[in-house]
Short mmCIF file of C-alpha atoms in Angstrom, two decimals:
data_model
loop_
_atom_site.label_atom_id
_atom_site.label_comp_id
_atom_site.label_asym_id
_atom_site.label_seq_id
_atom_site.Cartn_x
_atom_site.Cartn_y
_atom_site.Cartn_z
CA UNK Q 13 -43.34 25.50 124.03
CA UNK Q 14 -42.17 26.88 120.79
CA UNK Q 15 -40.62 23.00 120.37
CA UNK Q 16 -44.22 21.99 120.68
CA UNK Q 17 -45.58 23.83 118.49
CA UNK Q 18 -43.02 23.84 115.69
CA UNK Q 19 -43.22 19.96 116.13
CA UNK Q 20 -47.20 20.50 116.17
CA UNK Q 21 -46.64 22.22 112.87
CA UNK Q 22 -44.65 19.92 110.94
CA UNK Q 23 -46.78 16.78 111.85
CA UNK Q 24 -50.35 18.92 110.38
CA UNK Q 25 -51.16 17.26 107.16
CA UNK Q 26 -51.23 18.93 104.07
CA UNK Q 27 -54.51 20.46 102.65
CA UNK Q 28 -56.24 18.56 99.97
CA UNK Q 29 -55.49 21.35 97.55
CA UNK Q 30 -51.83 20.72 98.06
CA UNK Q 31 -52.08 16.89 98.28
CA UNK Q 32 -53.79 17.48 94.86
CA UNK Q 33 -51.28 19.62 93.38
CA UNK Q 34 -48.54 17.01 94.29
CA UNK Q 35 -50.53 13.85 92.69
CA UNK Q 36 -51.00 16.02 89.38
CA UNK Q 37 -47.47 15.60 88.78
CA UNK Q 38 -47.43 11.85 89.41
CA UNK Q 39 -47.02 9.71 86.11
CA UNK Q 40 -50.78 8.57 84.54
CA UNK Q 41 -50.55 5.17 86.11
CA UNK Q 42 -50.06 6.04 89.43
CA UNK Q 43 -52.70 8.51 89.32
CA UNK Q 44 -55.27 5.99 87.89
CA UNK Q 45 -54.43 2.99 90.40
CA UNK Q 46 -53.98 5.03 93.39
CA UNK Q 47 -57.30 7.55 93.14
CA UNK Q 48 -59.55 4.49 94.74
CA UNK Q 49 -56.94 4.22 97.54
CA UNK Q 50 -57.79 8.09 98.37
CA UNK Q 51 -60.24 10.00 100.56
CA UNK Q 52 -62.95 10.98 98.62
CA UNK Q 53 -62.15 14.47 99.04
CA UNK Q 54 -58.77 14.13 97.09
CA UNK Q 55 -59.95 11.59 95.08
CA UNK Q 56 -62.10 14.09 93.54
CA UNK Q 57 -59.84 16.43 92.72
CA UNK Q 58 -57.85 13.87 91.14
CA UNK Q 59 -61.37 12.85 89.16
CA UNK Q 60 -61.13 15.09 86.09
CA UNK Q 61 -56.94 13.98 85.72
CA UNK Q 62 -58.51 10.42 85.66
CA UNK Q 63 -61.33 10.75 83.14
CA UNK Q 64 -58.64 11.66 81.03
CA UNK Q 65 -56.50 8.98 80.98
CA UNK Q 66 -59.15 6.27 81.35
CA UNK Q 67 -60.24 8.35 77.74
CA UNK Q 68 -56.96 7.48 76.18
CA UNK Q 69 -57.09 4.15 77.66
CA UNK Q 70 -60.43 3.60 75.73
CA UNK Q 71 -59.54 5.19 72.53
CA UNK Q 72 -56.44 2.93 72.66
CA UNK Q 73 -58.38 0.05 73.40
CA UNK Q 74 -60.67 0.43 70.31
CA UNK Q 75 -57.42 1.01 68.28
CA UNK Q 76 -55.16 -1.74 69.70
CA UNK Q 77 -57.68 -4.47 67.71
CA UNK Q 78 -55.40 -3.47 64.75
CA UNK Q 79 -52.47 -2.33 66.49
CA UNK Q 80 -51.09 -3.92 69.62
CA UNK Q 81 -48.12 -1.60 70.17
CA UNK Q 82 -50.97 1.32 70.43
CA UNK Q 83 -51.95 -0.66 74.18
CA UNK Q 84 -47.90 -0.46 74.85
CA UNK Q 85 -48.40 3.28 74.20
CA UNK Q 86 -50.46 3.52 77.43
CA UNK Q 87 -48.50 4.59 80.96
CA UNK Q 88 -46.34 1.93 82.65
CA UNK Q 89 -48.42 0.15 85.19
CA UNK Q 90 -46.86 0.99 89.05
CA UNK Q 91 -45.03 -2.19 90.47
CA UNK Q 92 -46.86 -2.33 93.41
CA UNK Q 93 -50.31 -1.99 91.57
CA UNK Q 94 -49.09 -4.69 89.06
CA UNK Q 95 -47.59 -7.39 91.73
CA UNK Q 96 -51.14 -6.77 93.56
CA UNK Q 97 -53.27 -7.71 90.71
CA UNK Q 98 -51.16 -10.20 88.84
CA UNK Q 99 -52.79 -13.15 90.34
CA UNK Q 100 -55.73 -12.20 88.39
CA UNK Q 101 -54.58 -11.83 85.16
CA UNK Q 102 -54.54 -13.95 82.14
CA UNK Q 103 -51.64 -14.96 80.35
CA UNK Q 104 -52.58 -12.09 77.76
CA UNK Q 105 -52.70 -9.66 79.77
CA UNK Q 106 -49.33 -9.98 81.65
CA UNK Q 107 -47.79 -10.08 78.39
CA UNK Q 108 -49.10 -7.29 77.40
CA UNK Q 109 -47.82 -5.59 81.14
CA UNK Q 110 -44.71 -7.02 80.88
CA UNK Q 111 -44.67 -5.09 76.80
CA UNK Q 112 -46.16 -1.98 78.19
CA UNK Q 113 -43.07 -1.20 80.95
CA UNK Q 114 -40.63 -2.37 77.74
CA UNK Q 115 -41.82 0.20 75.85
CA UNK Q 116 -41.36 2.70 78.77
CA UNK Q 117 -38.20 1.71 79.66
CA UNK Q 118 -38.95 1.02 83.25
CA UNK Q 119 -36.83 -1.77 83.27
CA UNK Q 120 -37.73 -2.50 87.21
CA UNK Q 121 -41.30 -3.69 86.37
CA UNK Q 122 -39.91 -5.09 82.90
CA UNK Q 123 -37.62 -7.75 84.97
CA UNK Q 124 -39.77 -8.65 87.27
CA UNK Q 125 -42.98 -9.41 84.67
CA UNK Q 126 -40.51 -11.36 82.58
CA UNK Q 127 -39.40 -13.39 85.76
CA UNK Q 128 -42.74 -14.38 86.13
CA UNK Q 129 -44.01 -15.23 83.29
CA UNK Q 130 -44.20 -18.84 82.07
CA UNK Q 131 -43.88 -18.03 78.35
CA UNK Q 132 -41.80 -14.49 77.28
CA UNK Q 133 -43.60 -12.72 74.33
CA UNK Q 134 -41.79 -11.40 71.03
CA UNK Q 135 -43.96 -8.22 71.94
CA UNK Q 136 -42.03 -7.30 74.77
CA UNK Q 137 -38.82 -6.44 72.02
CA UNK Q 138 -41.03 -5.00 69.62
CA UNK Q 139 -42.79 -2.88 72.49
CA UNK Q 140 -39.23 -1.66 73.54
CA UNK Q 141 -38.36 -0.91 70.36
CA UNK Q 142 -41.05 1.00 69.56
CA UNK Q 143 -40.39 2.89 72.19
CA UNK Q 144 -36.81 3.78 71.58
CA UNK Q 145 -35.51 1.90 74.44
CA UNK Q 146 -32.55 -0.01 73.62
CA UNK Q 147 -31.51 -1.12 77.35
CA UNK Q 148 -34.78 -2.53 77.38
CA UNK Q 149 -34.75 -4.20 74.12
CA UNK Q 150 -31.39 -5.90 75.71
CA UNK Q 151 -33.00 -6.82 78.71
CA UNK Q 152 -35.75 -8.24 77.07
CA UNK Q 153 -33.20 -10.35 75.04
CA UNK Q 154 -31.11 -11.35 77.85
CA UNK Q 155 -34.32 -12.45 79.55
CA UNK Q 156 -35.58 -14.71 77.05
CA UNK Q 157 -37.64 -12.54 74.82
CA UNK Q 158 -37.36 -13.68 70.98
CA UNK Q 159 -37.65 -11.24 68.16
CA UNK Q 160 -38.27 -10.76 64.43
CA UNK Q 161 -39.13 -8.64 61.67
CA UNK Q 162 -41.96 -6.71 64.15
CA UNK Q 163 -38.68 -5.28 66.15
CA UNK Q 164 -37.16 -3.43 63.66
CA UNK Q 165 -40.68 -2.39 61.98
CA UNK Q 166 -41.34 -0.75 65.41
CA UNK Q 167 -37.73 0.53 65.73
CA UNK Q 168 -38.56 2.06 62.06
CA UNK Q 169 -41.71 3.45 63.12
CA UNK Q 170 -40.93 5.16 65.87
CA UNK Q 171 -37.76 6.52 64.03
CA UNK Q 172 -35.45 4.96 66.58
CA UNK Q 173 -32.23 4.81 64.18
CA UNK Q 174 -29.88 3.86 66.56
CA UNK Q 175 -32.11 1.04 67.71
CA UNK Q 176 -32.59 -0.63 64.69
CA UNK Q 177 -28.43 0.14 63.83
CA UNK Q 178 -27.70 -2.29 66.99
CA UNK Q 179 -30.84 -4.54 66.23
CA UNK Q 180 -28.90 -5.24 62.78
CA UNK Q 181 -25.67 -5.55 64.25
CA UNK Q 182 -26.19 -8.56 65.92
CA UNK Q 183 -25.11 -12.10 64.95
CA UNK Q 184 -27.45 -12.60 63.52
CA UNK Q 185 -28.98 -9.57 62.94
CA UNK Q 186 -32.74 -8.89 63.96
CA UNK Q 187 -34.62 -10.02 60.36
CA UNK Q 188 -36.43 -6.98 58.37
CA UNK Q 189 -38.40 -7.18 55.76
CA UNK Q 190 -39.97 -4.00 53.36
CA UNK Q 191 -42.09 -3.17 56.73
CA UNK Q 192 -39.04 -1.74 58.22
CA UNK Q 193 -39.00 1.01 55.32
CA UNK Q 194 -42.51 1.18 54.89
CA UNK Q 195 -42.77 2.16 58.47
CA UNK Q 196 -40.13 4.39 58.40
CA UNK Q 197 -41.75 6.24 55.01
CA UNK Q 198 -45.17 6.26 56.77
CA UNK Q 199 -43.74 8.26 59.64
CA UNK Q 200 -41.75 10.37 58.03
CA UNK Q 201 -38.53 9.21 59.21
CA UNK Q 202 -36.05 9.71 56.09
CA UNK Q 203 -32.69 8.90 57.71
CA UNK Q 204 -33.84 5.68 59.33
CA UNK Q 205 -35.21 4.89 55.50
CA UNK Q 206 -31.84 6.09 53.98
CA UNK Q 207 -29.76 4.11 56.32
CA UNK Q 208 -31.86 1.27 56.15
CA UNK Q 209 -31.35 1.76 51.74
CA UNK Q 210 -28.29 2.21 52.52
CA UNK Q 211 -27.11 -1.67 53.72
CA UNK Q 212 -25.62 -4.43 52.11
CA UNK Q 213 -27.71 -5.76 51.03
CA UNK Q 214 -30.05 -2.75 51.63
CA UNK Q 215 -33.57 -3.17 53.58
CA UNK Q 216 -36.03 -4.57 50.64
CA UNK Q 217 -38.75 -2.12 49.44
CA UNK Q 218 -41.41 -1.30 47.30
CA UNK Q 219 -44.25 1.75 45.93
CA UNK Q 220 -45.95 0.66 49.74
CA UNK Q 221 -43.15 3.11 50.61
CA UNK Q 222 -44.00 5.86 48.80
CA UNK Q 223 -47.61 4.92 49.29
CA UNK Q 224 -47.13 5.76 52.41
CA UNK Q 225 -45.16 8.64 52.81
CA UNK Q 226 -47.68 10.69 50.40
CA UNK Q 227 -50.72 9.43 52.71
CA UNK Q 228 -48.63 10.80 55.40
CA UNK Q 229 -47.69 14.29 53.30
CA UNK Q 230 -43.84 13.45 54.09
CA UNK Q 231 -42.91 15.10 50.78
CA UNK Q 232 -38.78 14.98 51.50
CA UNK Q 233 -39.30 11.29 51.85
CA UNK Q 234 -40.74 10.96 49.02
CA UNK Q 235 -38.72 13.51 46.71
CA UNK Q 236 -36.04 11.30 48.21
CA UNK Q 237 -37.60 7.95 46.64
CA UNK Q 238 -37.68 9.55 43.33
CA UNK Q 239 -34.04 10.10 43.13
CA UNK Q 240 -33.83 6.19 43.96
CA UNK Q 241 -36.50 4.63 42.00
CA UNK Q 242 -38.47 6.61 39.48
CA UNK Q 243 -40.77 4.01 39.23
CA UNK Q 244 -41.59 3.40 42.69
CA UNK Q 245 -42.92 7.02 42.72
CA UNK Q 246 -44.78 6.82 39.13
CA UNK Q 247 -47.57 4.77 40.85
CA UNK Q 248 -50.79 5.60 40.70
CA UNK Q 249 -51.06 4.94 44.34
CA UNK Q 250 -49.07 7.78 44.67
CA UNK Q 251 -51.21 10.36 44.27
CA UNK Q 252 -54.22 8.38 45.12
CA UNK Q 253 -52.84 8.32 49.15
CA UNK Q 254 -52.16 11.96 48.71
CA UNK Q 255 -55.37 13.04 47.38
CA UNK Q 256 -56.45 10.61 50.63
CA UNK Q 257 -53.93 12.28 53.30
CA UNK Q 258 -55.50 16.47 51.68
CA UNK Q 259 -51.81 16.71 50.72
CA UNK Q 260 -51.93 19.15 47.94
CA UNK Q 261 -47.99 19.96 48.32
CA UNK Q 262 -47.62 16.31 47.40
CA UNK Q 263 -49.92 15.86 44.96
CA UNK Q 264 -48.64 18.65 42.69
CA UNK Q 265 -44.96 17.61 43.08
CA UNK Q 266 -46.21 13.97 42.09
CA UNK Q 267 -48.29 15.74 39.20
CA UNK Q 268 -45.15 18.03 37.85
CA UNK Q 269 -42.68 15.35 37.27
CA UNK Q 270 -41.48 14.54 33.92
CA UNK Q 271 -43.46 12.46 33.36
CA UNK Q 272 -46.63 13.14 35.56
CA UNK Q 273 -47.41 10.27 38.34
CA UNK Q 274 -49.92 8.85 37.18
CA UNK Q 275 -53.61 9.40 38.81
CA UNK Q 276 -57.37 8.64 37.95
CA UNK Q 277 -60.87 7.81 39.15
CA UNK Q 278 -59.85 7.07 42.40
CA UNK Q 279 -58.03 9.74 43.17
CA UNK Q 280 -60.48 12.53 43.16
CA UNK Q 281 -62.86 9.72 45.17
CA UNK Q 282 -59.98 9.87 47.67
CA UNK Q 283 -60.33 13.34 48.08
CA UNK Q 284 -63.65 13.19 48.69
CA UNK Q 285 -63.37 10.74 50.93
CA UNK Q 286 -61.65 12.83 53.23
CA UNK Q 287 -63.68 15.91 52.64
CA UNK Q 288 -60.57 17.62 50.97
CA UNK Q 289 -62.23 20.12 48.65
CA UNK Q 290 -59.46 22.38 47.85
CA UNK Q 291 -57.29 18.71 46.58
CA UNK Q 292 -60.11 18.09 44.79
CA UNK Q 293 -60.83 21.18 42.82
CA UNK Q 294 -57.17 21.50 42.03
CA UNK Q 295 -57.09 18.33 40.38
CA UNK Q 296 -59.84 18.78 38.20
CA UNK Q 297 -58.56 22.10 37.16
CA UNK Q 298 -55.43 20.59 35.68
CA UNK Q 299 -55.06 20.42 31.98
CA UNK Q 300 -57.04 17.56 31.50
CA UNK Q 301 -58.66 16.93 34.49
CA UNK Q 302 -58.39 14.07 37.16
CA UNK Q 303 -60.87 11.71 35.90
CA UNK Q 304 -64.00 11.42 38.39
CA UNK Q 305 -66.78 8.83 38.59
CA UNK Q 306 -69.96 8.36 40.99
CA UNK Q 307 -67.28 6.97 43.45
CA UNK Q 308 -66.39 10.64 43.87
CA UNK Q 309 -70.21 11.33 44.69
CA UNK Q 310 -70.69 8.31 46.64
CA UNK Q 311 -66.87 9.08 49.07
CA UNK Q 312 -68.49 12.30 49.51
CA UNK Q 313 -71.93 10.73 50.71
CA UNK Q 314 -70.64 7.89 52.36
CA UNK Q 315 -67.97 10.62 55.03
CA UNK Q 316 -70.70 13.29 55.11
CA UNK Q 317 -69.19 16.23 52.94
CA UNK Q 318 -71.36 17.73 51.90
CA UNK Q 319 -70.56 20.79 50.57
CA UNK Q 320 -67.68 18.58 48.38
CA UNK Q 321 -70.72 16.69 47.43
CA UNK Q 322 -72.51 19.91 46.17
CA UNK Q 323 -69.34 21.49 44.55
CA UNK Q 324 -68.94 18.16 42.34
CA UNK Q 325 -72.55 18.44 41.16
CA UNK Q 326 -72.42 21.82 40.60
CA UNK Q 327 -69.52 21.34 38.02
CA UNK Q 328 -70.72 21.68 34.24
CA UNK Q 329 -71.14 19.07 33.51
CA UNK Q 330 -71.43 17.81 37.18
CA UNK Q 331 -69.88 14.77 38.63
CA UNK Q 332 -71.97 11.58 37.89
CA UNK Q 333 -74.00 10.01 40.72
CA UNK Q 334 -76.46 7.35 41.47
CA UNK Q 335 -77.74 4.93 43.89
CA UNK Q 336 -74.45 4.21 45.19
CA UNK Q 337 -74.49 8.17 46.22
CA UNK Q 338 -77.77 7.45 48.22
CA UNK Q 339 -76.36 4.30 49.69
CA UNK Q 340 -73.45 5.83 50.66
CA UNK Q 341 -75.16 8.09 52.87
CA UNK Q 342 -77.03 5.45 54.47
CA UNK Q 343 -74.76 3.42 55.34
CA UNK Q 344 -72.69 6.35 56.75
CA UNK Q 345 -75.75 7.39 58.78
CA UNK Q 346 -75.72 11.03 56.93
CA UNK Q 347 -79.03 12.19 57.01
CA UNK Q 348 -78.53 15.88 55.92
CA UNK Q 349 -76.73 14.35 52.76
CA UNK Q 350 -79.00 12.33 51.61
CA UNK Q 351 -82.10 14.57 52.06
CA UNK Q 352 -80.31 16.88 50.08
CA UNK Q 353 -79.81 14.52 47.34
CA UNK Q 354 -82.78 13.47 46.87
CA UNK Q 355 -84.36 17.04 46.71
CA UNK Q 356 -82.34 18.01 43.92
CA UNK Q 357 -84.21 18.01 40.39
CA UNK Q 358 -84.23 15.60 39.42
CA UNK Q 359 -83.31 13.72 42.59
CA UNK Q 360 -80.16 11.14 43.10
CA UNK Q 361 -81.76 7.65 42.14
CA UNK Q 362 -81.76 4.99 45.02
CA UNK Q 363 -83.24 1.87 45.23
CA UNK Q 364 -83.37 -0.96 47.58
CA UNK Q 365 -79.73 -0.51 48.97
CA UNK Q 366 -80.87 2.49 50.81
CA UNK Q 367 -83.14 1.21 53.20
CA UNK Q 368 -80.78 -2.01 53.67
CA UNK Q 369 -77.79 0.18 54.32
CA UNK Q 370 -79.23 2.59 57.29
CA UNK Q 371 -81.04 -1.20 58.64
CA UNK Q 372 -77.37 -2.09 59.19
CA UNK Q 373 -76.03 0.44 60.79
CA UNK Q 374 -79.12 0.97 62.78
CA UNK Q 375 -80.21 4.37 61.28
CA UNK Q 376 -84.04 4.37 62.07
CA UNK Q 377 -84.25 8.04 61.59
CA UNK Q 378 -82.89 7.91 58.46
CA UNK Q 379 -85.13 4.44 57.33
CA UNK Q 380 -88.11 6.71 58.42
CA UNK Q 381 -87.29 9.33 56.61
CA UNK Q 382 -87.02 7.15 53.52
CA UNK Q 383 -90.06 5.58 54.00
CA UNK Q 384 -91.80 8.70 54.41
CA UNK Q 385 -91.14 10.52 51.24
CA UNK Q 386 -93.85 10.18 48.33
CA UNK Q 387 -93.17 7.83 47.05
CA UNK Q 388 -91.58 5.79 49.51
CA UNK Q 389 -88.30 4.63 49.09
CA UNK Q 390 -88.09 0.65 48.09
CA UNK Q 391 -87.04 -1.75 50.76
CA UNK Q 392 -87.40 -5.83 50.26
CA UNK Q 393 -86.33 -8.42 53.20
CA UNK Q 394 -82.70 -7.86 53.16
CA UNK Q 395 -83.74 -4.40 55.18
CA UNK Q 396 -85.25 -6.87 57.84
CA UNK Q 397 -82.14 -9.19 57.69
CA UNK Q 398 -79.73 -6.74 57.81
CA UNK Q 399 -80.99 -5.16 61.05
CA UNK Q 400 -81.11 -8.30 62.55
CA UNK Q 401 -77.59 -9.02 61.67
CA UNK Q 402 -76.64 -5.83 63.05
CA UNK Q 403 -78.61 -6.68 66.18
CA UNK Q 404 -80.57 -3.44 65.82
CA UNK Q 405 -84.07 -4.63 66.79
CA UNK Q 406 -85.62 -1.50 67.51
CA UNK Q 407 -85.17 -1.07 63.36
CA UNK Q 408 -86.40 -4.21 62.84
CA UNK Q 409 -89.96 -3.87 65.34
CA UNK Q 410 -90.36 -0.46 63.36
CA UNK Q 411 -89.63 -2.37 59.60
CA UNK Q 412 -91.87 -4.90 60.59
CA UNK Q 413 -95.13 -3.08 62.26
CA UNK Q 414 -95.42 -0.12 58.78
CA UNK Q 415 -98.14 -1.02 56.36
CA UNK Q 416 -97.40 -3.03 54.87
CA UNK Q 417 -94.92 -4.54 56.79
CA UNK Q 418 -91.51 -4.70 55.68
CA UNK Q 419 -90.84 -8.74 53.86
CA UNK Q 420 -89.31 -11.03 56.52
CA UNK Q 421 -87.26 -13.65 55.50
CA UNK Q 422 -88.05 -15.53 59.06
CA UNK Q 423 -84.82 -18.31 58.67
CA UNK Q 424 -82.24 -15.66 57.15
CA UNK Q 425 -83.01 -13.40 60.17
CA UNK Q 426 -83.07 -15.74 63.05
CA UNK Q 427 -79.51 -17.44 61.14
CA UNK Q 428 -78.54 -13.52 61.08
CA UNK Q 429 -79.47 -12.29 64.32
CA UNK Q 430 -76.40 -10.80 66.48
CA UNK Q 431 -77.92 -11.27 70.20
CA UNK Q 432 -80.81 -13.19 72.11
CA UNK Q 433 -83.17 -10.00 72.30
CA UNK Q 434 -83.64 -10.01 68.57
CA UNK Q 435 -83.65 -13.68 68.27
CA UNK Q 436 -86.20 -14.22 70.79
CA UNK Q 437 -88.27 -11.09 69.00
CA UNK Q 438 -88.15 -13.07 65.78
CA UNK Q 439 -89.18 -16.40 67.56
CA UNK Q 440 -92.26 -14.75 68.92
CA UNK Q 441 -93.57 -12.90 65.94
CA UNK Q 442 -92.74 -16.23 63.80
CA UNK Q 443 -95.14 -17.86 66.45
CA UNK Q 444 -97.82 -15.62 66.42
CA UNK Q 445 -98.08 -16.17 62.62
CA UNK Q 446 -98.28 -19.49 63.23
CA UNK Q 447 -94.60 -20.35 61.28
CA UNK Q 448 -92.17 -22.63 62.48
CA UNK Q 449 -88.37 -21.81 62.42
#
């Protein structure tokens, strides 16, 4: 009897609560492809785990239109979840698979992909780079898998020395070009950009480099650079990406070397482009100041910073503006900015440009607001056009029904016009005046 019951015992299943605790600790892609496969009981306790990573997943997604390794980034797909939907995929997207377990490491999934893939992708080495794994940078190799200057750029970036020390060892080595040490400046990586300097012949390189490492406040890799290249560092880029990055550290080492890197208009605009007030007030307390222009105002406007915005203009004399300051705020959809500028006295000019920049970005509370002040702000048909473009026809009915209505260039709009809504909206109206397109 006690048999029984022991046996009774170990065959109960495990409560949902400790089913869940278990799958917390399973890696992201398991946890995403196997949730559907679940009762719904534990698949709901696994919900909030997979909100997350199908967040990431998104955010990477947006991203990886200017970065591809950023999708490699994302968990390793599961082997059995990959061999199940592979049928399915296209060519790009079992490339991009068959990168994602490279830069993992998960060399199981890695050699099979690869296997069965018609045509092996350079990404898959610069994906396994990236991620630091050299036995999968080999296996890629062995496999078929060509590379080139984006290996050791990712091997740079990801500060992967010893990577990019065998990726150069080879006969012949993997190429580089100045994107290895521009990568390795950018992330802050100063023995991969020393070694790299340090070849014969060294790893080419320019001011991108320090460009780079003072956007990215990496102020040993750039002290570094001076003792190497004076000039590099002299650039007026310089301070301009440090003023960009709100690296004050960097921007007063730049500013205190004999002689001073050099800076102007756009580095204050920098700083108010990134809403860096403290950078900005230091560097037009200097003895003489950083220059400043109405591209300060209009950075400011454009990010929404307002309170940098009001500091410039409360400077004596204050920092020019104009109707690029009003624009700006348009087109960055900043309402509270822009009402503010215009209730100074006298108000921040705009014009035209207004009412065409919030049309683009679809800003209809802001065009309403525009049009509602005494007296009105101007608009002309590019408003019209530039809200079809944008494909925002709700701005467009509005434009279009005020009197008077907002001009309508009829063939620039329906040439313009991002989707079929707005293009059928413009075919109707043009009919019911009795036009032809």
């Amino acid at each position: 009897m006690a048999a029984s019951e022991a046996d009774a015992a170990a065959a109960a299943p495990l409560p949902h609560d400790a089913l869940a605790r278990i799958c917390s600790f399973l890696p992201p892609g398991d946890v995403v492809f196997a949730a559907s496969r679940l009762d719904k009981a534990l698949a709901a306790a696994l919900a909030p785990r997979v909100a997350d990573v199908r967040a990431e997943m998104a955010a990477a997604t947006d991203k990886s239109r200017y970065d591809e390794l950023v999708w490699c980034t994302l968990f390793s797909i599961p082997p059995w979840a990959l061999q199940e939907a592979w049928p399915q995929l296209t060519q790009r997207q079992r490339q991009r698979a068959a990168a994602r377990a490279a830069f993992h490491g998960d060399l199981t999934v890695l050699r099979w992909a690869l296997a069965e893939l018609d045509d092996a992708s350079a990404l898959c080495c610069k994906a396994a780079a990236g991620g630091g794994h050299l036995e999968a940078l080999q296996c890629a190799l062995a496999l078929g898998c060509p590379w080139g200057e984006a290996t050791c750029y990712a091997a740079a970036r990801g500060g992967h020395l010893a990577v990019l020390q065998w990726a150069r060892a080879q006969q012949p080595p993997c190429p580089w070009t100045k994107e290895t040490c521009y990568a390795a400046a950018k992330g802050g990586h100063l023995a991969v950009l020393q070694w790299a300097c340090a070849q014969e012949p060294p790893c080419p390189w320019d001011n991108d480099s320090c460009y780079a490492a003072a956007k990215g406040g990496h102020l040993a890799v750039l002290q570094w650079a001076h003792t190497q290249d004076r000039l590099l560092v002299r650039d007026k880029e310089t301070c301009y990406a440090a003023a960009k990055g709100g690296h004050l550290a960097v921007l007063q080492w730049a500013r205190a070397q004999q002689p001073p890197c050099a800076w102007d208009e756009a580095t204050c605009a920098a700083a108010a482009s990134g809403g860096h007030l403290a950078v900005l007030q230091w560097a037009r307390a200097q003895e003489p100041p950083c220059p400043w222009d109405e591209g300060t105002c209009g950075a400011a406007a454009l990010g929404g910073h307002l309170a940098v915005l009001q500091w410039a203009r409360a400077q004596e004399p204050p920092c020019p503006w104009g109707e690029e300051t009003c624009y700006a705020a348009a087109e960055g959809g900043q309402l509270a900015v822009l009402q503010w500028a215009r209730a100074q006295q006298p108000p921040c000019p705009w014009d035209e440009e207004t009412c065409r920049a919030a049309a683009k970005g679809g800003h209809l509370a802001m065009l309403q607001w525009a049009r509602a002040q005494q007296p009105p702000c101007p608009w002309d048909k590019e408003t019209c056009s530039e809200a079809a473009k944008g494909g925002h026809l709700a701005v467009l009915q509005w434009a279009r029904v005020q009197e008077p209505p907002c001009p309508l260039d009829k063939d620039t709009c329906f040439d313009w016009t991002a989707d079929d809504a707005t293009a059928e909206w413009i075919r109707v109206q043009v009919a019911l005046e009795g036009v032809t397109l």
